[in-house]
Amino acid sequence: MLEAIISYYTEGNKAKFACLLGVSPQTISAWGTRNTFDSELIYTKCIGISADWLLTGEGSMLRSDQTQSSSSQNIEVVSNSGTPSINDSFIYKMYKEKDEENRVLIRENGRLEERIHVLESKLQECQSALELNIGHPKDLNSAKDASIKKHSSQSNQNAGSVIAPLKDL
């Protein structure tokens, strides 16, 4: 879409298009790389571009005189006071949908952060319990080693003496 807009409004010259919009050529290049653009800015600066096409990619890129009057009726509904009602505009409806989607995602993000906190706490508890269990067998091993040393030291005390069996007298 961006290439089509640049081709139509500045005959494919990205630097001229950047100048038309009042942005740097690097911004236009970044939009092309990311396959995105500032639709509000383009709609404001590119006279005659269709808002429907710009937002959905459907229909004609340019508004015709007949389409322009009918699309303005679709985009902005005039209230009794004669001013456009912002609640009925197409762009406002899209904004509200995205706003609600963002709120849902923010709530989900909060739930996930809470779940991470709970899991980190459980992990910490498991690590503490594991450290206690690992420390305990070391105490058992040192007790076992002490028992072996005591037994061997008793054997060594008798090593130099001769023990003769007692005969029946």
PDB file of N, CA and C in Angstrom, residues 66-78 88-90 93:
ATOM      1  N   GLN A  66     -18.404  11.509  -5.837  1.00  0.00           N
ATOM      2  CA  GLN A  66     -19.580  10.818  -5.346  1.00  0.00           C
ATOM      3  C   GLN A  66     -19.224   9.950  -4.144  1.00  0.00           C
ATOM      4  N   THR A  67     -18.095   9.243  -4.247  1.00  0.00           N
ATOM      5  CA  THR A  67     -17.649   8.384  -3.153  1.00  0.00           C
ATOM      6  C   THR A  67     -17.286   9.222  -1.944  1.00  0.00           C
ATOM      7  N   GLN A  68     -16.690  10.385  -2.185  1.00  0.00           N
ATOM      8  CA  GLN A  68     -16.269  11.238  -1.095  1.00  0.00           C
ATOM      9  C   GLN A  68     -17.458  11.657  -0.240  1.00  0.00           C
ATOM     10  N   SER A  69     -18.556  12.052  -0.869  1.00  0.00           N
ATOM     11  CA  SER A  69     -19.713  12.485  -0.091  1.00  0.00           C
ATOM     12  C   SER A  69     -20.348  11.313   0.644  1.00  0.00           C
ATOM     13  N   SER A  70     -20.408  10.135  -0.004  1.00  0.00           N
ATOM     14  CA  SER A  70     -21.011   8.993   0.667  1.00  0.00           C
ATOM     15  C   SER A  70     -20.087   8.445   1.739  1.00  0.00           C
ATOM     16  N   SER A  71     -18.770   8.477   1.512  1.00  0.00           N
ATOM     17  CA  SER A  71     -17.866   7.976   2.537  1.00  0.00           C
ATOM     18  C   SER A  71     -17.844   8.894   3.738  1.00  0.00           C
ATOM     19  N   SER A  72     -18.018  10.190   3.525  1.00  0.00           N
ATOM     20  CA  SER A  72     -18.048  11.080   4.677  1.00  0.00           C
ATOM     21  C   SER A  72     -19.299  10.820   5.511  1.00  0.00           C
ATOM     22  N   GLN A  73     -20.377  10.364   4.863  1.00  0.00           N
ATOM     23  CA  GLN A  73     -21.562  10.000   5.630  1.00  0.00           C
ATOM     24  C   GLN A  73     -21.302   8.734   6.425  1.00  0.00           C
ATOM     25  N   ASN A  74     -20.524   7.810   5.867  1.00  0.00           N
ATOM     26  CA  ASN A  74     -20.208   6.582   6.587  1.00  0.00           C
ATOM     27  C   ASN A  74     -19.222   6.825   7.712  1.00  0.00           C
ATOM     28  N   ILE A  75     -18.308   7.727   7.494  1.00  0.00           N
ATOM     29  CA  ILE A  75     -17.267   7.945   8.485  1.00  0.00           C
ATOM     30  C   ILE A  75     -17.755   8.818   9.628  1.00  0.00           C
ATOM     31  N   GLU A  76     -18.459   9.874   9.327  1.00  0.00           N
ATOM     32  CA  GLU A  76     -18.910  10.781  10.371  1.00  0.00           C
ATOM     33  C   GLU A  76     -20.409  11.002  10.233  1.00  0.00           C
ATOM     34  N   VAL A  77     -21.121  10.688  11.283  1.00  0.00           N
ATOM     35  CA  VAL A  77     -22.553  10.923  11.297  1.00  0.00           C
ATOM     36  C   VAL A  77     -22.767  12.271  11.960  1.00  0.00           C
ATOM     37  N   VAL A  78     -23.545  13.115  11.314  1.00  0.00           N
ATOM     38  CA  VAL A  78     -23.780  14.454  11.830  1.00  0.00           C
ATOM     39  C   VAL A  78     -24.929  14.395  12.819  1.00  0.00           C
ATOM     40  N   ASP A  88     -19.811   8.059  16.577  1.00  0.00           N
ATOM     41  CA  ASP A  88     -20.282   7.329  15.415  1.00  0.00           C
ATOM     42  C   ASP A  88     -19.256   7.251  14.288  1.00  0.00           C
ATOM     43  N   SER A  89     -18.100   7.834  14.457  1.00  0.00           N
ATOM     44  CA  SER A  89     -17.124   7.822  13.372  1.00  0.00           C
ATOM     45  C   SER A  89     -16.467   6.453  13.251  1.00  0.00           C
ATOM     46  N   PHE A  90     -16.124   6.093  12.053  1.00  0.00           N
ATOM     47  CA  PHE A  90     -15.487   4.814  11.744  1.00  0.00           C
ATOM     48  C   PHE A  90     -14.151   4.674  12.471  1.00  0.00           C
ATOM     49  N   LYS A  93     -14.672   4.119  16.186  1.00  0.00           N
ATOM     50  CA  LYS A  93     -15.087   2.746  16.481  1.00  0.00           C
ATOM     51  C   LYS A  93     -13.894   1.806  16.447  1.00  0.00           C
TER      52      LYS A  93
END
